[in-house]
CSV table of C-alpha atoms in Angstrom, one decimal:
chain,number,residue,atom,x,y,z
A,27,UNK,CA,61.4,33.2,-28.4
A,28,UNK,CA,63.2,30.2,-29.9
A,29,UNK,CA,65.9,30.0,-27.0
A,30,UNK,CA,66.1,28.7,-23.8
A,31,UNK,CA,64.9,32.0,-22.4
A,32,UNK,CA,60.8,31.1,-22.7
A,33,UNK,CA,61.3,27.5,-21.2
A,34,UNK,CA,62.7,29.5,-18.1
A,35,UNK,CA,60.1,31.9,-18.4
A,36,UNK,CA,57.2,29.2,-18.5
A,37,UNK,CA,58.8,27.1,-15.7
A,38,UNK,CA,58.7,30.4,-13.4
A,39,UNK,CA,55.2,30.8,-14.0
A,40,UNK,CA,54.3,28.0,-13.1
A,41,UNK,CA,54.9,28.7,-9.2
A,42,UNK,CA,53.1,32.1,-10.0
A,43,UNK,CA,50.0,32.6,-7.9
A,44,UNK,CA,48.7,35.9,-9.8
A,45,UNK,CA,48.7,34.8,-13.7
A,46,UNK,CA,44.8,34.3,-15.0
A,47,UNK,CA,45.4,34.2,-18.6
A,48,UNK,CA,48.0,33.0,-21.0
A,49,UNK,CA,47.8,33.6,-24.6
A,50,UNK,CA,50.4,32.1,-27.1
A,51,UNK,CA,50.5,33.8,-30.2
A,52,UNK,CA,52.7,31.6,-32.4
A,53,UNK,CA,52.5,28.2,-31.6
A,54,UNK,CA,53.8,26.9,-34.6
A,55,UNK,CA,57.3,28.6,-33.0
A,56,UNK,CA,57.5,26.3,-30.0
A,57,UNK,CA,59.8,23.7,-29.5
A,58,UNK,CA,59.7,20.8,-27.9
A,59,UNK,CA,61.7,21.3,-24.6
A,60,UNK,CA,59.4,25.0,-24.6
A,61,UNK,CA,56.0,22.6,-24.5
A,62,UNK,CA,57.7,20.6,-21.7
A,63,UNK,CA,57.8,24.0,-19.7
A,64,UNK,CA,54.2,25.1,-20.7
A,65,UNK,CA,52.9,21.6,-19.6
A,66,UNK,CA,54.6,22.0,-16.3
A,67,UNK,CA,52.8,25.5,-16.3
A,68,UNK,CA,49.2,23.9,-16.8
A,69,UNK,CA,49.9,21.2,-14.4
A,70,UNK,CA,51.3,23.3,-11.9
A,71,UNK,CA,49.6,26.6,-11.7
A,72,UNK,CA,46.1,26.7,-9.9
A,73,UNK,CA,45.0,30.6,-10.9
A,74,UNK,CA,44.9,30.6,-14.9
A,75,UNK,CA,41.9,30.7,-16.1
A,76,UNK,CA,42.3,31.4,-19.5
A,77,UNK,CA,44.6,29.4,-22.3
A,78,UNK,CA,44.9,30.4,-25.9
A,79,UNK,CA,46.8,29.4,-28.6
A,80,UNK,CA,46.8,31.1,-31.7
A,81,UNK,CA,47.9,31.7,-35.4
A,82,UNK,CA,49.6,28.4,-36.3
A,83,UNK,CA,51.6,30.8,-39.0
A,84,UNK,CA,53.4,27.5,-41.0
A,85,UNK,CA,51.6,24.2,-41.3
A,86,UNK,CA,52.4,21.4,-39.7
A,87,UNK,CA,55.6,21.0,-40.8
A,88,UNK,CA,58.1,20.6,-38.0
A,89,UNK,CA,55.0,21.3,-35.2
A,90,UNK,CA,55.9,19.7,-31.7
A,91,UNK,CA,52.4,17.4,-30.8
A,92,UNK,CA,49.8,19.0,-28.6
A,93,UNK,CA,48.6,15.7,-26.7
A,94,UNK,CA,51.1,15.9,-24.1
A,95,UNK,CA,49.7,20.0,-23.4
A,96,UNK,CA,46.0,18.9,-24.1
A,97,UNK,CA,46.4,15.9,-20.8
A,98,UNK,CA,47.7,18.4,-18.5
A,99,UNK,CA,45.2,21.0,-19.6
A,100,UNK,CA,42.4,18.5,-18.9
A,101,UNK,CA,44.1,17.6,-15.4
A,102,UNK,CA,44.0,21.6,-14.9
A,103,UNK,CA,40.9,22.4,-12.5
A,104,UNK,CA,40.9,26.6,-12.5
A,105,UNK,CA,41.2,26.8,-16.6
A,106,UNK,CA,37.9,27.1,-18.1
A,107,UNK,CA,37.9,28.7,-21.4
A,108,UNK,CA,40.5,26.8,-24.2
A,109,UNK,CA,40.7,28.7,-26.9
A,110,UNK,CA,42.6,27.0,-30.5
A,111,UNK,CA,42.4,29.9,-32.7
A,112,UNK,CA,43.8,28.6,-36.4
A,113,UNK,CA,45.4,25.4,-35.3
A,114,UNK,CA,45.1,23.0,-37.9
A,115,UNK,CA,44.8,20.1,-35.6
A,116,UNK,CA,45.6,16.4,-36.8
A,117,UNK,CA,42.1,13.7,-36.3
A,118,UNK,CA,44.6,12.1,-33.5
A,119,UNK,CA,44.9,15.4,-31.4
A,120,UNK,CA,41.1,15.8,-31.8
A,121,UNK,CA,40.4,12.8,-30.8
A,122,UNK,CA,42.6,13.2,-27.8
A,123,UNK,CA,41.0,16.6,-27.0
A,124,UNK,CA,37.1,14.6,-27.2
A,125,UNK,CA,37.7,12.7,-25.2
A,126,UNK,CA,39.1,14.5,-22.3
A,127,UNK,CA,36.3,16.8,-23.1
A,128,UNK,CA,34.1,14.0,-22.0
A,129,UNK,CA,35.1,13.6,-18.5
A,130,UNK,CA,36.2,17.3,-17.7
A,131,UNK,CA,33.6,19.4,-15.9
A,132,UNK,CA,35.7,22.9,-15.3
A,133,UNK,CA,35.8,24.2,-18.5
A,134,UNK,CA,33.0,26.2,-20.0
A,135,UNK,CA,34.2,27.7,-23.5
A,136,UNK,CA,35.7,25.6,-26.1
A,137,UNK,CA,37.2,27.9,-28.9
A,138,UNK,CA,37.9,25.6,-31.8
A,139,UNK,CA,37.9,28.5,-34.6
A,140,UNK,CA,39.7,26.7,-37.6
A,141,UNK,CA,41.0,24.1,-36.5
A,142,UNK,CA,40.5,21.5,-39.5
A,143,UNK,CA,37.7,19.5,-37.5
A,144,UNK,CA,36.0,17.4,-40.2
A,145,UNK,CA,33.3,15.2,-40.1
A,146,UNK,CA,35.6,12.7,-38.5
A,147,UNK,CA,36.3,15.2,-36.0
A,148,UNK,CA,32.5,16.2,-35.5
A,149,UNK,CA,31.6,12.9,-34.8
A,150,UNK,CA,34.3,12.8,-31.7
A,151,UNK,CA,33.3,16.2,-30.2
A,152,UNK,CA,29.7,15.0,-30.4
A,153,UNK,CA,29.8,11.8,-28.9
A,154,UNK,CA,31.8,13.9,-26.1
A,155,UNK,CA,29.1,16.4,-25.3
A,156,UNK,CA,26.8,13.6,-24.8
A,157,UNK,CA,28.7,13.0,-21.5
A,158,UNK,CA,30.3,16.5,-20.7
A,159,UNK,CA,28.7,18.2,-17.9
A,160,UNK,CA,30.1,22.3,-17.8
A,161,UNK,CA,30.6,23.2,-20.9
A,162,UNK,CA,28.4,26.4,-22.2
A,163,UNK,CA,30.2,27.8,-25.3
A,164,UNK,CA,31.2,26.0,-28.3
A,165,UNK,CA,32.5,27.9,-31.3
A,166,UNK,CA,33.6,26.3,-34.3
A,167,UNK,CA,33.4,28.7,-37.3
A,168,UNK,CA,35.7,27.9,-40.3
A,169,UNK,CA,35.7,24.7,-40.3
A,170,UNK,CA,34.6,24.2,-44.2
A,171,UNK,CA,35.0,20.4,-43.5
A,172,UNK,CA,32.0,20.0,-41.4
A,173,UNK,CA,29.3,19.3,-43.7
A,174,UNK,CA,25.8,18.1,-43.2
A,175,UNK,CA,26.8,14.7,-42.3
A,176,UNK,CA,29.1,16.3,-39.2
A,177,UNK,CA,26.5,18.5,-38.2
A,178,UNK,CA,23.9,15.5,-37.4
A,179,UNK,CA,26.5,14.3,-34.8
A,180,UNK,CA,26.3,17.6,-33.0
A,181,UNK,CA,22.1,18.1,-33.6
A,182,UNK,CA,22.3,14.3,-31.8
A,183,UNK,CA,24.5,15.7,-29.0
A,184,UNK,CA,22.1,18.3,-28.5
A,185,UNK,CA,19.2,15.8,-27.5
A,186,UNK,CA,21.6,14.8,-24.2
A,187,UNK,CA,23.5,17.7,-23.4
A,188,UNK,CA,22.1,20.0,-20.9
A,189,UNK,CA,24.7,22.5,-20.2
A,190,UNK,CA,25.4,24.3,-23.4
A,191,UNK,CA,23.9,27.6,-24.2
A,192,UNK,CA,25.6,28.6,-27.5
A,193,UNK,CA,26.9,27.0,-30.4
A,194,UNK,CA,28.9,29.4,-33.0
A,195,UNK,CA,29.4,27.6,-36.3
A,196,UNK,CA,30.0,30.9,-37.9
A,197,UNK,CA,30.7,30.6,-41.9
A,198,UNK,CA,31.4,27.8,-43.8
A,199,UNK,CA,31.9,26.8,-47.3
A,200,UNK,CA,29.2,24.2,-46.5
A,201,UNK,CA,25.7,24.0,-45.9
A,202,UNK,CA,24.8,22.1,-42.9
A,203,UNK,CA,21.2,22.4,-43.4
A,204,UNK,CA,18.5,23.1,-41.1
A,205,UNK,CA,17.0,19.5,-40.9
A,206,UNK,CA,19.8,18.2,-38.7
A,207,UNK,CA,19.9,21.2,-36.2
A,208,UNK,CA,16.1,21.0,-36.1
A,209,UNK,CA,16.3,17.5,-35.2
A,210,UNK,CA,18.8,18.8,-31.9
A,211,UNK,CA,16.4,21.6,-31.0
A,212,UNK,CA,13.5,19.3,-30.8
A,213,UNK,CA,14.7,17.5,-27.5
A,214,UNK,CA,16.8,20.5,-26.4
A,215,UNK,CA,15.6,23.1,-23.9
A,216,UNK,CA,19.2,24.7,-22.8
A,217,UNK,CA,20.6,26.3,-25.7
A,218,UNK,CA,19.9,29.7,-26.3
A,219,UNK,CA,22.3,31.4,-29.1
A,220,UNK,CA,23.2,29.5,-32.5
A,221,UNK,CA,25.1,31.6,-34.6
A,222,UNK,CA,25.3,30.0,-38.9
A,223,UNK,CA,26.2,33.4,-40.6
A,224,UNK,CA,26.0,31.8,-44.7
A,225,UNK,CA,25.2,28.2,-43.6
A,226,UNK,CA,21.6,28.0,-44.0
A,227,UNK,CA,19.4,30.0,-46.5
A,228,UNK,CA,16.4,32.0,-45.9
A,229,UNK,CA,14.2,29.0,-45.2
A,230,UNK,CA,16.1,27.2,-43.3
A,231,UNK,CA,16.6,30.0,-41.0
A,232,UNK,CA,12.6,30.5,-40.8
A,233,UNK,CA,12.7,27.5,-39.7
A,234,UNK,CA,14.7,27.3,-37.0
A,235,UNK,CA,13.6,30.1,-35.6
A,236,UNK,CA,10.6,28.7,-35.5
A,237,UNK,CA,11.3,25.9,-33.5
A,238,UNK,CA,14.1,27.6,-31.2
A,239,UNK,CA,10.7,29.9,-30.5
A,240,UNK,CA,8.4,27.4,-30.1
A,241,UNK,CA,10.3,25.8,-27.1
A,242,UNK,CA,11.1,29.1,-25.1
A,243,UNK,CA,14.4,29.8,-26.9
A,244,UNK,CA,16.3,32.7,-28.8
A,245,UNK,CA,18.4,32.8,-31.8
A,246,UNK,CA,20.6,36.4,-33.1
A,247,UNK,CA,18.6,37.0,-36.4
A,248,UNK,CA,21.3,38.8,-37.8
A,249,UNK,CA,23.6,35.8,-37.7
A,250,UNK,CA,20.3,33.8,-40.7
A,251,UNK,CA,21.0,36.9,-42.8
């Protein structure tokens, strides 16, 4: 919907007491009076407990800004799983998003499936789950620009974080290598699922089982494969 249709659609919702879940397939169609609408939704509507957006189909070309969405979705207290499926965020709205993350303490899945984090962007999301408080699920697969480097700021959020139990990097281009992640799981004692898929090779998945084993946890197998 590129008319004014959705932006009355989204401004009735927000009065809506029933709605758990909204899911917006084509982000990079919204406009900027349509966000205004969906902002008032988040800030508005106290049953929605799900929020996705998805398939950012052209770019960034021409994209309204997310910050304005990401505040009132932080202000939100019934949403707890964000999902950013294929948003190719900027570093600015990343950092925005970190740092909200820091202080927020309803949501429990962050779905951050390609969304151009880079290092830059692993070192803000770390530094926030040293302080973040609810959230169990983290997924971050495709995001080639995390490399080893990036990794080590999430294996050092891992010695203060006591809330998450999963962390999905799913494939990458890059290795993150195994030291890092060991260096996490030494001090960690909550986190139960880590799925790499290509990321590490046979011995590096040896030994994190290992060590994930050695202090009471789990790990899928078939993920080190």
């Amino acid at each position: 919907w590129r008319d004014e249709n959705l932006t009355d659609f989204l401004l009735a919702m927000a009065s809506n007491n029933f709605i758990s879940d909204f899911h917006l397939m084509r982000y990079s169609l919204l406009e900027e009076r349509q966000l205004e609408g969906l902002v008032t939704l988040i800030q508005s509507n106290t049953t929605l407990q799900e929020v996705s957006f998805q398939q950012h189909a052209n770019g960034r070309k021409d994209c309204v800004s997310l910050e304005g969405f990401l505040h009132a979705l932080s202000r939100n207290t019934s949403v707890w799983r964000w999902q950013f499926e294929g948003i190719p965020f900027s570093r600015r709205e990343l950092k925005v998003l970190a740092s909200l993350l820091k202080a927020n303490n309803t949501i429990k899945v962050l779905a951050l499936d390609s969304a151009n984090i880079d290092n830059v962007g692993a070192k803000y999301f770390g530094d926030a789950l040293k302080f973040n408080q609810s959230l169990d699920q983290l997924h971050l697969s495709e995001n080639d620009g995390i490399t080893v480097m990036g990794a080590t700021r999430f294996a050092q959020a891992l010695k203060f974080n006591t809330t998450l139990s999963q962390i999905d990097f799913g494939s990458h281009k890059n290795k993150i290598g195994r030291s890092s992640v060991l260096h996490g799981l030494k001090f960690n004692t909550k986190l139960t699922e880590l799925y790499c898929e290509a990321n590490f090779d046979s011995t590096d998945a040896i030994g994190i089982l290992l060590a994930m084993d050695t202090r009471g946890a789990m790990m899928d197998e078939e993920e080190t494969h």
